[in-house]
Structure formats: structure tokens, C-alpha cells
Coordinates of N, CA and C in Angstrom, one line a residue:
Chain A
X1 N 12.2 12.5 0.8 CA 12.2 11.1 0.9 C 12.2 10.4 -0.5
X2 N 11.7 9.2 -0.5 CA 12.2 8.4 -1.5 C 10.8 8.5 -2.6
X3 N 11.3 8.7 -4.0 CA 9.9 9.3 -4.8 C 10.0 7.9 -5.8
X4 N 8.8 7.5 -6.3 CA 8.5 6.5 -7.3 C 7.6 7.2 -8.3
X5 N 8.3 7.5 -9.5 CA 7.3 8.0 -10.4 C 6.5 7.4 -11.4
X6 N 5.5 7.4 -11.7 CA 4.4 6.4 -12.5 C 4.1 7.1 -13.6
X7 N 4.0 6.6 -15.0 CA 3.6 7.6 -15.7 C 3.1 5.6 -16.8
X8 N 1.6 6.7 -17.5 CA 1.0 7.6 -17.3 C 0.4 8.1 -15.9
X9 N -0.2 9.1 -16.0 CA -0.6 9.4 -14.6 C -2.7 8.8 -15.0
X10 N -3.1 8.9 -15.8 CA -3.9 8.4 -16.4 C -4.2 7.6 -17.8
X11 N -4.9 6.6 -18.0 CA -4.9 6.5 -19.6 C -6.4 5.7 -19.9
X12 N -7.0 6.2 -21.3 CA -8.2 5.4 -21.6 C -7.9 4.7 -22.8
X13 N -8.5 3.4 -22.7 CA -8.2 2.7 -23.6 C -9.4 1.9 -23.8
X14 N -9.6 1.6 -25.2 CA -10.9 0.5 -25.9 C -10.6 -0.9 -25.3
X15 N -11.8 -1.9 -24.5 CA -11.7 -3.0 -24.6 C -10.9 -3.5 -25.4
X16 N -9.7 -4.4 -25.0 CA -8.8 -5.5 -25.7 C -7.3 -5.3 -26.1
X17 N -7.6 -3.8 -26.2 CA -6.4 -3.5 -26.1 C -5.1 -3.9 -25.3
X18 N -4.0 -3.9 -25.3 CA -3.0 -3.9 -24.8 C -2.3 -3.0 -23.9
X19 N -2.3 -2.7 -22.5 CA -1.7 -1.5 -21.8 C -0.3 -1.4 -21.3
X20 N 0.6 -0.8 -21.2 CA 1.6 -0.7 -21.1 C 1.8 0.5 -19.6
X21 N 2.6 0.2 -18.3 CA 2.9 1.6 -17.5 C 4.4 1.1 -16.5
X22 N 4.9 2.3 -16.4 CA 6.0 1.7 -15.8 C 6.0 2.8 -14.3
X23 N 7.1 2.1 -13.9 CA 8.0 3.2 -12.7 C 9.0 3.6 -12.6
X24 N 9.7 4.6 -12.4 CA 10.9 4.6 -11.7 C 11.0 5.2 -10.8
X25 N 12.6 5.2 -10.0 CA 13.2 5.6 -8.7 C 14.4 6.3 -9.3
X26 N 14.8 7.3 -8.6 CA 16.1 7.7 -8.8 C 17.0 6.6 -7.7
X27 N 16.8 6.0 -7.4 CA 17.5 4.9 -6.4 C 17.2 3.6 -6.5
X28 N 18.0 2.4 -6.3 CA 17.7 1.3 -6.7 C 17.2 0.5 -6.0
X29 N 15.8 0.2 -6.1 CA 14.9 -0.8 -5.2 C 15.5 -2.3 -5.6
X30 N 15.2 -2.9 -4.9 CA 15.7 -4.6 -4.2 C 14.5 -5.4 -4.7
X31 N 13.0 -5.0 -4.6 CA 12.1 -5.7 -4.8 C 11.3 -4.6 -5.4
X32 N 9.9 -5.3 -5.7 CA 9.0 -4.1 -6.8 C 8.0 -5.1 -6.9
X33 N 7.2 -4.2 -6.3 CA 5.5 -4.7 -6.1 C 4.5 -4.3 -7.1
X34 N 3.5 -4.8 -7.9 CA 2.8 -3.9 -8.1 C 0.9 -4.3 -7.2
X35 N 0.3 -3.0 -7.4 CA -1.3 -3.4 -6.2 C -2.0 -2.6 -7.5
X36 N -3.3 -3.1 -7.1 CA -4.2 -2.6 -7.6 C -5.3 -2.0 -6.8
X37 N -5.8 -1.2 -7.1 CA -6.5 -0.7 -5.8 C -8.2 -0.3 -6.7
X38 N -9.2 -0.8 -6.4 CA -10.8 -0.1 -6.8 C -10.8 0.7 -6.0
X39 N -11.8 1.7 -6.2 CA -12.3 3.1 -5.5 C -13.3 2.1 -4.3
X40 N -12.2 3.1 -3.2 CA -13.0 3.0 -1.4 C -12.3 1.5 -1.0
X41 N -11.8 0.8 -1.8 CA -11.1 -0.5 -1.0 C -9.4 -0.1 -1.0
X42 N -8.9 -1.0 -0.3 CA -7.4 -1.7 -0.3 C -6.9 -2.3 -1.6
X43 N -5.8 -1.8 -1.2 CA -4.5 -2.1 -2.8 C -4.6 -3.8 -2.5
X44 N -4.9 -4.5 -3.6 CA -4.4 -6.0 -3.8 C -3.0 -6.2 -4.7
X45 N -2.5 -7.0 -4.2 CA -1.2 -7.5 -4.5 C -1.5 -8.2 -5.9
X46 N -1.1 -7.8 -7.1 CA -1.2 -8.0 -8.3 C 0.4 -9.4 -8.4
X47 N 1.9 -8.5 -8.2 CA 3.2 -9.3 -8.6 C 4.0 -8.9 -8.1
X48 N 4.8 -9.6 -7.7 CA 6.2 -9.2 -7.0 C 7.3 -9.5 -7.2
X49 N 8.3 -9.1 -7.6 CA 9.3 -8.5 -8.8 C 10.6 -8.7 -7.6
X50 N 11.9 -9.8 -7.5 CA 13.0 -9.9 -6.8 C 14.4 -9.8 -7.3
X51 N 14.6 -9.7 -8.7 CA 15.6 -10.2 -9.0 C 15.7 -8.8 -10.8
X52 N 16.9 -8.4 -10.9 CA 16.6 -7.6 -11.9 C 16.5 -8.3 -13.2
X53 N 15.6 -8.0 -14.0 CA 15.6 -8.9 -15.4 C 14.5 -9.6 -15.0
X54 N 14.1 -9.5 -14.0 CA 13.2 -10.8 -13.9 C 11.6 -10.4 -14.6
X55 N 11.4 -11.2 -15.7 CA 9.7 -11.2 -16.0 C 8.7 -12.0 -15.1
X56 N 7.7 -11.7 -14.9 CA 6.8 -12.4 -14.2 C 5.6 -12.5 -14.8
X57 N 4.6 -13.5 -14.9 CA 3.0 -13.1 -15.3 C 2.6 -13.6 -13.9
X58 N 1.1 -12.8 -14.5 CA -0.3 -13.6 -13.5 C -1.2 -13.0 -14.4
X59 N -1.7 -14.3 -15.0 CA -2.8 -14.3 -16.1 C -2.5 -13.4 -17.7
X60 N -3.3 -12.5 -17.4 CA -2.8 -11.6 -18.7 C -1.8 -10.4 -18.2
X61 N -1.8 -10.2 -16.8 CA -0.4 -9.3 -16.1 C 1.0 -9.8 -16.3
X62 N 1.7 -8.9 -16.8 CA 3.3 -9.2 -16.9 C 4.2 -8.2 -16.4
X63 N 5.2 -8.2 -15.2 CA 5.5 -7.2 -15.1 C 7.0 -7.7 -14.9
X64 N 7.8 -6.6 -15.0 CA 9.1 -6.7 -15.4 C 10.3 -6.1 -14.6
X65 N 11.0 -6.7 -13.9 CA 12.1 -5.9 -13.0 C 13.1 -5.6 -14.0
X66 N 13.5 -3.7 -14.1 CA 14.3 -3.5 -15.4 C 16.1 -3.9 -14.5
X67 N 16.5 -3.8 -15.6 CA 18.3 -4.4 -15.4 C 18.8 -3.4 -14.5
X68 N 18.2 -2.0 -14.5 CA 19.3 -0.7 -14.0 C 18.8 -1.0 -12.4
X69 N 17.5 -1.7 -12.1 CA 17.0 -2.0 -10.8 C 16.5 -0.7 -10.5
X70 N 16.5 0.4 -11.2 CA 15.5 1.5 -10.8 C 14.2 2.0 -11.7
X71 N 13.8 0.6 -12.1 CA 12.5 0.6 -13.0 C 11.4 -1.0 -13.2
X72 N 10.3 -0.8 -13.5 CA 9.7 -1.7 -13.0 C 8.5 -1.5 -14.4
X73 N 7.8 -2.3 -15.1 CA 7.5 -2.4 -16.3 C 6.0 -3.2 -15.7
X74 N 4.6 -2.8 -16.0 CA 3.3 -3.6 -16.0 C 2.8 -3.7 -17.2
X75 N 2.6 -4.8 -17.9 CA 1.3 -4.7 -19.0 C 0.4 -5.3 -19.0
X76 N -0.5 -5.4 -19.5 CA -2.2 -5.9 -19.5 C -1.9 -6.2 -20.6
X77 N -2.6 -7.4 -21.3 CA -3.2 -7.8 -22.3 C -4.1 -7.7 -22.5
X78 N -4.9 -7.8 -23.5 CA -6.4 -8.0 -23.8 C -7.4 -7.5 -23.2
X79 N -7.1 -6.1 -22.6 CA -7.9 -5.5 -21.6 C -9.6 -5.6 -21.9
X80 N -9.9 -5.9 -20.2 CA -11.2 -5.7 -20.1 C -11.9 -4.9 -19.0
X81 N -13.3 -4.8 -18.8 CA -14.1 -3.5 -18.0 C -13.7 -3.8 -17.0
X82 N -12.9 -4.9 -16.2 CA -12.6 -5.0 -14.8 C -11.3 -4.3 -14.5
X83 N -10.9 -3.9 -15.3 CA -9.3 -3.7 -15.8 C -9.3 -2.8 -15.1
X84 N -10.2 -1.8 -14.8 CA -10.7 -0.6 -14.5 C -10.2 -0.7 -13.1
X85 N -8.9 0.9 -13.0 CA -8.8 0.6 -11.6 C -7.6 2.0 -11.2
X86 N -6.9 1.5 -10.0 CA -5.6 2.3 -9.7 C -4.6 1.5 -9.9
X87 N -3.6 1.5 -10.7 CA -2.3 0.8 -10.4 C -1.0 1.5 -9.6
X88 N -0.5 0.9 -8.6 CA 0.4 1.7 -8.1 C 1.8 0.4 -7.9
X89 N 2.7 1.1 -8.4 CA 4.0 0.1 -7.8 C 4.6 1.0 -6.5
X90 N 5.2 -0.1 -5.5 CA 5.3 0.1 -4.6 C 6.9 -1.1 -4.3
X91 N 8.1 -0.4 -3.6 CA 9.1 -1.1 -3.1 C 9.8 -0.9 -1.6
X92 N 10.4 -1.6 -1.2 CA 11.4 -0.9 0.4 C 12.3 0.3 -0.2
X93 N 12.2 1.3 0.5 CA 13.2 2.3 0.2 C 14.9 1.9 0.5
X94 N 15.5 1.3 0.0 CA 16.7 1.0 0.8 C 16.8 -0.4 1.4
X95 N 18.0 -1.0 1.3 CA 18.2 -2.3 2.0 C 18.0 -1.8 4.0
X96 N 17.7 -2.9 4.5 CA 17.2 -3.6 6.1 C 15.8 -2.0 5.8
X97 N 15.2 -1.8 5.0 CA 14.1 -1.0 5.2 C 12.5 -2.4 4.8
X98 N 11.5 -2.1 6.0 CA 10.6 -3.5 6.1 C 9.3 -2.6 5.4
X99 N 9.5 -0.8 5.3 CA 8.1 -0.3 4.8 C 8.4 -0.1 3.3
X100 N 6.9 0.2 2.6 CA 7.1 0.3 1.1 C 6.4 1.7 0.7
X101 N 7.4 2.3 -0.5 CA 7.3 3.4 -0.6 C 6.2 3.1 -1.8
X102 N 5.0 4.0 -1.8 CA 4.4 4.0 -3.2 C 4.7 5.0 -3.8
X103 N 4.2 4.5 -5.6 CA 3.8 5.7 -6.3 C 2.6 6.6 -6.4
X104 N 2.5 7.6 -7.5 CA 1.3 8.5 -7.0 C -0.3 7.0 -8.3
X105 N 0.6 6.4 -8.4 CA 0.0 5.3 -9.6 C -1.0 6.2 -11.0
X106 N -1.0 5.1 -11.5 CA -1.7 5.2 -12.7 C -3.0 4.8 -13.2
X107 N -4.2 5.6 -13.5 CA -5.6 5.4 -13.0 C -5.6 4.9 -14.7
X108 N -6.4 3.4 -14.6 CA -6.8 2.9 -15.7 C -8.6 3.1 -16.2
X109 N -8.7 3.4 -17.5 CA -10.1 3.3 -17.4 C -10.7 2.8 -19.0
X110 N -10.9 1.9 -18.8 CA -11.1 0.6 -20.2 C -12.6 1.0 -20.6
X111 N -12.8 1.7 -22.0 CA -14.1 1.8 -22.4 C -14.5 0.7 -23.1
X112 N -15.7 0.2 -23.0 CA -16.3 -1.2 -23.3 C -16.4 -0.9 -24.8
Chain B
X1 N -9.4 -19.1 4.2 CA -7.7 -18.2 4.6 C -8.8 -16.7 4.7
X2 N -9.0 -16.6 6.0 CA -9.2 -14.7 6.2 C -8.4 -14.2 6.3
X3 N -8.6 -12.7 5.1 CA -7.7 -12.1 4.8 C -7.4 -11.1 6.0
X4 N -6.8 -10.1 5.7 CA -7.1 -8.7 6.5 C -7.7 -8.3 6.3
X5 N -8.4 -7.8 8.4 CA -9.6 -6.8 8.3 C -9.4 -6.0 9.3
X6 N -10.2 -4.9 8.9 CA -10.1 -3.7 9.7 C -12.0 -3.2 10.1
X7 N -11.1 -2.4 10.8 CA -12.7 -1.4 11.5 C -12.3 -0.7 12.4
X8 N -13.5 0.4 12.0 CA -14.9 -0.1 11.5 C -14.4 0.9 10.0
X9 N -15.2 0.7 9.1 CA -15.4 0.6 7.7 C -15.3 2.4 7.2
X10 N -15.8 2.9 8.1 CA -15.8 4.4 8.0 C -16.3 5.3 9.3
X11 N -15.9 6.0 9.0 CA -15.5 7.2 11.4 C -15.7 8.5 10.7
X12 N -16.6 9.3 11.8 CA -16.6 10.6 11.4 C -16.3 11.6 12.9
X13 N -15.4 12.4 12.5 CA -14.7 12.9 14.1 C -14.9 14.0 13.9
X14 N -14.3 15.2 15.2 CA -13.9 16.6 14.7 C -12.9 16.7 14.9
X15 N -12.7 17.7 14.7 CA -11.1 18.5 14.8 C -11.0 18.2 16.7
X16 N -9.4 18.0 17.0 CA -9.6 17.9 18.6 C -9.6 16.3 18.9
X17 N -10.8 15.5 18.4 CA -11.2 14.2 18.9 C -9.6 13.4 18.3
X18 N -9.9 12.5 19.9 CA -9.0 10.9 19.2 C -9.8 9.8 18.7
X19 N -9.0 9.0 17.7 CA -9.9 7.6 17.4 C -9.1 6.2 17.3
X20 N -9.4 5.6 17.4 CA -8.8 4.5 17.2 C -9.5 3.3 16.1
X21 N -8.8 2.7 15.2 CA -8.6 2.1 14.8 C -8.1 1.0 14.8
X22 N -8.9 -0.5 13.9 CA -8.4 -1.8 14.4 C -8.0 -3.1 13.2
X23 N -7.3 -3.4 13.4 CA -6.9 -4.2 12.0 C -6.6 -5.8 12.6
X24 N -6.7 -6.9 12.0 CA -6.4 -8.2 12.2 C -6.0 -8.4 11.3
X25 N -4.7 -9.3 11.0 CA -3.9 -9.9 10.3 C -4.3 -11.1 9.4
X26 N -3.9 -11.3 8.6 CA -4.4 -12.2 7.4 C -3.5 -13.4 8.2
X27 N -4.2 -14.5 7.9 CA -3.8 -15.8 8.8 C -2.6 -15.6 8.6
X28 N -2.0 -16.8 9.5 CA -0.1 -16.8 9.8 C 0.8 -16.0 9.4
X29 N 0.0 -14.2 9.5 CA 0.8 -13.3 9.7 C 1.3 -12.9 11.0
X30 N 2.4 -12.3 11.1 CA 2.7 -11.4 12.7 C 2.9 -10.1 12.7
X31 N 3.4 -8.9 11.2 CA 3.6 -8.1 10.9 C 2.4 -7.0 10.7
X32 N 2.1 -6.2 11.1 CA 1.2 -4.9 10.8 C 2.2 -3.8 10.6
X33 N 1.4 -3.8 9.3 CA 2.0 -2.2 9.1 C 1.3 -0.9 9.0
X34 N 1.1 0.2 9.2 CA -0.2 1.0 8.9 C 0.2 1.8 8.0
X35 N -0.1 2.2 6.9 CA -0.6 3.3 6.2 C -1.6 4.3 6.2
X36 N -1.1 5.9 5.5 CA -2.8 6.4 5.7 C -2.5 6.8 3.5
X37 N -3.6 6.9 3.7 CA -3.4 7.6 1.5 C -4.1 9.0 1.8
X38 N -4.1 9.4 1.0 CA -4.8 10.8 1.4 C -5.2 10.5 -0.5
X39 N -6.4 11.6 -1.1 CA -7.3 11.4 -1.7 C -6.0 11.7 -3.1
X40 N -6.0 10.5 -4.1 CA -5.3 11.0 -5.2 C -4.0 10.4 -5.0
X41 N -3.3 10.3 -3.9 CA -2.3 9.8 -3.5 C -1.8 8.3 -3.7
X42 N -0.7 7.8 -3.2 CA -0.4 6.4 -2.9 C -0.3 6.4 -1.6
X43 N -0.7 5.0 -0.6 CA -0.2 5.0 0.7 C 0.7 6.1 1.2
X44 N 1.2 6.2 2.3 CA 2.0 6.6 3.1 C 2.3 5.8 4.2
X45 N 3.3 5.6 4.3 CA 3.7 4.4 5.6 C 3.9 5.3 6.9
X46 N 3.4 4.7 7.6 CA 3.3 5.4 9.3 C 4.0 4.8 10.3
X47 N 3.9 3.5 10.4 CA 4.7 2.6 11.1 C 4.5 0.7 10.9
X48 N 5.1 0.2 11.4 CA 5.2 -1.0 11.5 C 5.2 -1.1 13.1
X49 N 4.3 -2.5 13.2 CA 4.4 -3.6 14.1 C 5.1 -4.9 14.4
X50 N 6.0 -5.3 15.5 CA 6.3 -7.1 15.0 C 6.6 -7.2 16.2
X51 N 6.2 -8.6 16.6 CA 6.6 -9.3 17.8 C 6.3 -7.6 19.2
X52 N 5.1 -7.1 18.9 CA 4.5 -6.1 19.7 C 5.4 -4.6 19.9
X53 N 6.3 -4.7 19.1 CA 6.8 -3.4 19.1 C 6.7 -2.9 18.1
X54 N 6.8 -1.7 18.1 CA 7.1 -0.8 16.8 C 8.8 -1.0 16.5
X55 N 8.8 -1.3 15.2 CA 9.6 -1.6 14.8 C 10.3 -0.3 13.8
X56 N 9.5 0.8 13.4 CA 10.2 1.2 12.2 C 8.8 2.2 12.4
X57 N 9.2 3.8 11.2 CA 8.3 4.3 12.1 C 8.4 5.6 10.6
X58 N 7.3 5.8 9.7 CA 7.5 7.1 8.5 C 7.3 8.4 9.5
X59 N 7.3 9.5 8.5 CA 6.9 10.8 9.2 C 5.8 11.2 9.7
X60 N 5.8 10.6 10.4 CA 4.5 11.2 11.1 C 4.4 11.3 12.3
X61 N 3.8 12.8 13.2 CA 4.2 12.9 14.3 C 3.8 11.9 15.2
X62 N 4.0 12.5 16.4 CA 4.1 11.7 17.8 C 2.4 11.5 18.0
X63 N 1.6 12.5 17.5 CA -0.3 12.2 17.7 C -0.6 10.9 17.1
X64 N 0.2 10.2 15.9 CA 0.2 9.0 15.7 C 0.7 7.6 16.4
X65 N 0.3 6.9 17.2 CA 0.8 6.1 18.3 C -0.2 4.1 17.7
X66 N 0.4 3.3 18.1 CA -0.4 2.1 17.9 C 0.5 1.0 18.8
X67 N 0.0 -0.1 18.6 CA -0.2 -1.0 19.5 C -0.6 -2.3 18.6
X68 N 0.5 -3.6 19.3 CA 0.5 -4.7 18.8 C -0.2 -5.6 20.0
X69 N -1.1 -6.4 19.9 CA -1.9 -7.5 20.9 C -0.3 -8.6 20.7
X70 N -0.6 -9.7 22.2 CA -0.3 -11.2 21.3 C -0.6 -11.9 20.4
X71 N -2.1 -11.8 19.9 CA -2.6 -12.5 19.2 C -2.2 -11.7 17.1
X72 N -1.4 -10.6 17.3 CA -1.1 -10.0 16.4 C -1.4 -8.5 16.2
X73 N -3.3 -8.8 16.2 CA -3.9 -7.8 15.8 C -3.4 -6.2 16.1
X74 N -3.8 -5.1 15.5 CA -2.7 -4.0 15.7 C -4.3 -3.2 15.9
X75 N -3.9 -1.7 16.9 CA -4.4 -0.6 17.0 C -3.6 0.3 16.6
X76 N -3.9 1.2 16.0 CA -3.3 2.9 15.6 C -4.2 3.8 16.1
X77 N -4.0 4.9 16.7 CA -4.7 5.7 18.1 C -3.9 7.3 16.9
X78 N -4.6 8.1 17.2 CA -4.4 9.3 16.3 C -5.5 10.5 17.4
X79 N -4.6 11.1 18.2 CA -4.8 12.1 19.4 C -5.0 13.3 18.6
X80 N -6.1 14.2 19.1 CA -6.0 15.4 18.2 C -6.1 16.0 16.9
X81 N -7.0 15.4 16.9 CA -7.4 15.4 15.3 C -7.4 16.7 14.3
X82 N -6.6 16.5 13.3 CA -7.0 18.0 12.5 C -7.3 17.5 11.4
X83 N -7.7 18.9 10.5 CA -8.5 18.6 9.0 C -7.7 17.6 8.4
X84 N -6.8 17.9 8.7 CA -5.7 17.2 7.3 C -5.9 15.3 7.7
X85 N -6.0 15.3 8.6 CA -6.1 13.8 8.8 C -7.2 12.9 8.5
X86 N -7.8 13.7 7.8 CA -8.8 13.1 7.1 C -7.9 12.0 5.6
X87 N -8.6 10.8 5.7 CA -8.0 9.9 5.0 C -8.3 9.1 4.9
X88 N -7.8 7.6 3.8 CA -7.9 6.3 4.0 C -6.9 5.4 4.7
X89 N -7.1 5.1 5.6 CA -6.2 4.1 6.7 C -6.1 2.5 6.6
X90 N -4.8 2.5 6.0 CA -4.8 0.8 5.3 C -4.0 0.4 6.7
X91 N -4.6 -1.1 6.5 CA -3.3 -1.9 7.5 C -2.9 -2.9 6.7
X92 N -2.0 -3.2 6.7 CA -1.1 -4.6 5.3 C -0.6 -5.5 7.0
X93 N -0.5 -6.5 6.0 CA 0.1 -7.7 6.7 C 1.1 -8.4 6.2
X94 N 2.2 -8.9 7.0 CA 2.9 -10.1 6.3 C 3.6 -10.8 7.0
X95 N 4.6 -11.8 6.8 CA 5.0 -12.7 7.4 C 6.5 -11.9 7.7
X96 N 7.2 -12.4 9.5 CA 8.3 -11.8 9.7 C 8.7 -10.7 9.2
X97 N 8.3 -9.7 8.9 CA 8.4 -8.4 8.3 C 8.5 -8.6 6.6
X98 N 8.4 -9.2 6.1 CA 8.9 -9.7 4.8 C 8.0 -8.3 4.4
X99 N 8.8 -7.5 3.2 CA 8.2 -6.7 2.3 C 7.0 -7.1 1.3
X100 N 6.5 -8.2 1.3 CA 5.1 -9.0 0.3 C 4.4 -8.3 1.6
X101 N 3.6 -7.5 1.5 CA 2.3 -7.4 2.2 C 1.0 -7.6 1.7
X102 N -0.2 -7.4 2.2 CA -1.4 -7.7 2.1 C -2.4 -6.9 2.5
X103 N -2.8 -6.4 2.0 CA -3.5 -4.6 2.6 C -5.0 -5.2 2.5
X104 N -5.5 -4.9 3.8 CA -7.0 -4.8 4.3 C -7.9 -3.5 2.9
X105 N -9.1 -3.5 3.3 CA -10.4 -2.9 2.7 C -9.7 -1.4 3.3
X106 N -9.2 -1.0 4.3 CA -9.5 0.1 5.0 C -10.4 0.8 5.6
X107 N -10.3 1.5 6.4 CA -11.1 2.4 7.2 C -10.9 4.3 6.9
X108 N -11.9 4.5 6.0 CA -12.4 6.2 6.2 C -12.8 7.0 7.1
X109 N -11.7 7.7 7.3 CA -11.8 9.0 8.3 C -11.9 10.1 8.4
X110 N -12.9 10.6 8.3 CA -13.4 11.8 8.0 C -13.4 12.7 9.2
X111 N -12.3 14.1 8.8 CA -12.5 14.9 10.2 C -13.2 16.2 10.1
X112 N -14.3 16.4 10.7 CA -14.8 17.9 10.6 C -14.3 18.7 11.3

């Protein structure tokens, strides 16, 4: 089936820093989500990504639909202790497809 | 605006047992979709709901079955339980199937 790969697969970083993670597909997704998920709850909808090229923010989040349309770009700014979490991007596998494939995401963990 | 919710919060079964599961939709949604994650993982999509049918349907066998109400809300029913089904069980919501979903807290199921 259809794979999304995330890398890093982990990273630690000092409060304020700047973080950087991406994804790809060997196939070209239409749209590109990214969620954030705390331990024991549900993925929240961080940004959603329609158009290739397209930058987005929400707050200090900026994430980026790449031009080849099989890549998808998150950064944090100014990271802080809430930062702390799972990031996973997630898109429809294929055009008239309504489910979304995730990745294995990328576990953030911001030392104060 | 209530979001998505589900229940109950956490199930402890055995091998053999069915259970069922229950999710409500984030206001002026009609879409359910269910996922399960398994530990380390991203989602896995299981199926979709709309307008009370199953619409669309991941790999997962036939022991996985669910159910759309009028009022939206969705059941997933899981016959026969084995170890491996042990997991976190998200339900997402959205509008007309639209791929923006909205994922519930989930429910933990733990099979002995």
C-alpha cells in the first residue's frame, strides 16, 4: 500500500530552537495534512496543504506543499515545552480516495 | 462547537470476546471514519461511513464491521477478538467526505 515516510523518526532539541521535518511519498498526494498527537489522545489537525508550492502558517507552524507534490515540509519556530509531542503527516492515497494514509511520524521532545 | 467523542475511554476484553465501540461527530459533520494505530505507529484506516453506508473500506478483515445512525453517530463492532487487536481506536469526522478530518480522544483496547 501506499507508504509516507517521515524522517526524523525522532529529535531533541533546546527550548527556542527552530525545528525542521518533512515527508515523502513515492506517489503524488493532492492534499497533505499535518496532526499532532499527545500520548493516549487523538491526532489534532495542526495544517492543511491543497495546492503544490503552497506555504501555510498557524502561529509559529509553517508547513509547505513541495512542487514535485510528493513532499510536504513542517517547521516550528521558537520551540517550546508544549512542542512536545508526535507529528505525523497524513494525505488521500490517490485521487476519488476519501481515507488518509499516515506516516510512521516524528516524535518531538523540547528540553526546557 | 462539540468536538468528536467517543467511548468509552478505555475496554479490556479477551481473546474470542466482541466489542463495540462508539463515536459522535463534531457538529455539522456527516462523515465517520475509523482508524485503529497500533503502539509506535500512525493510524490505519479501517473504513468510512456517509449518508449510513460504508463507503470505502482499508484492510481489514470482515471481524471488523460498523454502523452509521441517522443522527450520524457511528459504531465499529470487532467479532473475535485476538491479541493483535489490541490498540488505539480513533474516529475522525468531516464534512461530505471531505479529506480535512477531525479525530476524537479515542478509545483503548486492550485484549487479553
Amino acid at each position: 500500500g501506499q507508504q509516507l515516510n517521515q524522517s526524523p523518526q525522532s529529535m531533541f532539541i533546546q527550548e527556542g530552537e527552530d525545528v525542521s521535518m518533512n515527508c515523502t511519498s513515492s506517489s503524488i498526494f493532492n492534499t497533505w495534512l499535518w496532526y499532532k498527537q499527545d500520548p493516549g489522545e487523538g491526532p489534532v489537525l495542526l495544517i492543511a496543504l491543497y495546492k503544490a508550492g503552497e506555504l501555510t502558517s498557524n502561529g509559529r507552524l509553517t508547513a509547505q506543499f513541495g512542487i514535485t507534490r510528493k513532499d510536504s515540509f513542517l517547521n516550528i519556530s521558537a520551540s517550546i515545552p508544549s512542542d512536545v509531542g508526535i507529528y505525523f503527516c497524513a494525505g488521500p492515497p490517490g485521487a476519488g480516495s476519501y481515507q488518509l494514509t499516515f506516516g510512521k511520524g516524528t516524535k518531538l521532545s523540547v528540553i526546557p | 462547537d462539540a468536538g468528536v467523542t467517543q467511548s468509552p475511554t478505555h475496554l479490556i476484553k479477551t481473546r474470542g470476546q466482541q466489542v463495540t465501540l462508539r463515536c459522535s461527530p463534531k457538529s455539522g459533520h456527516d462523515t465517520v471514519s475509523w482508524y485503529q494505530q497500533a503502539l509506535g505507529q500512525g493510524p490505519q484506516f479501517i473504513f468510512q461511513y456517509y449518508e449510513e453506508e460504508e463507503r470505502q473500506r482499508g484492510n481489514f478483515p470482515d471481524r471488523f464491521s460498523g454502523h452509521q445512525f441517522p443522527n450520524y453517530s457511528s459504531e465499529l463492532n470487532v467479532n473475535a477478538l485476538l491479541l493483535g487487536d489490541s490498540a488505539l481506536y480513533l474516529c475522525a469526522s468531516s464534512q461530505k467526505r471531505l479529506v480535512l478530518q477531525y479525530f476524537g480522544p479515542g478509545t483503548r483496547l486492550t485484549v487479553l
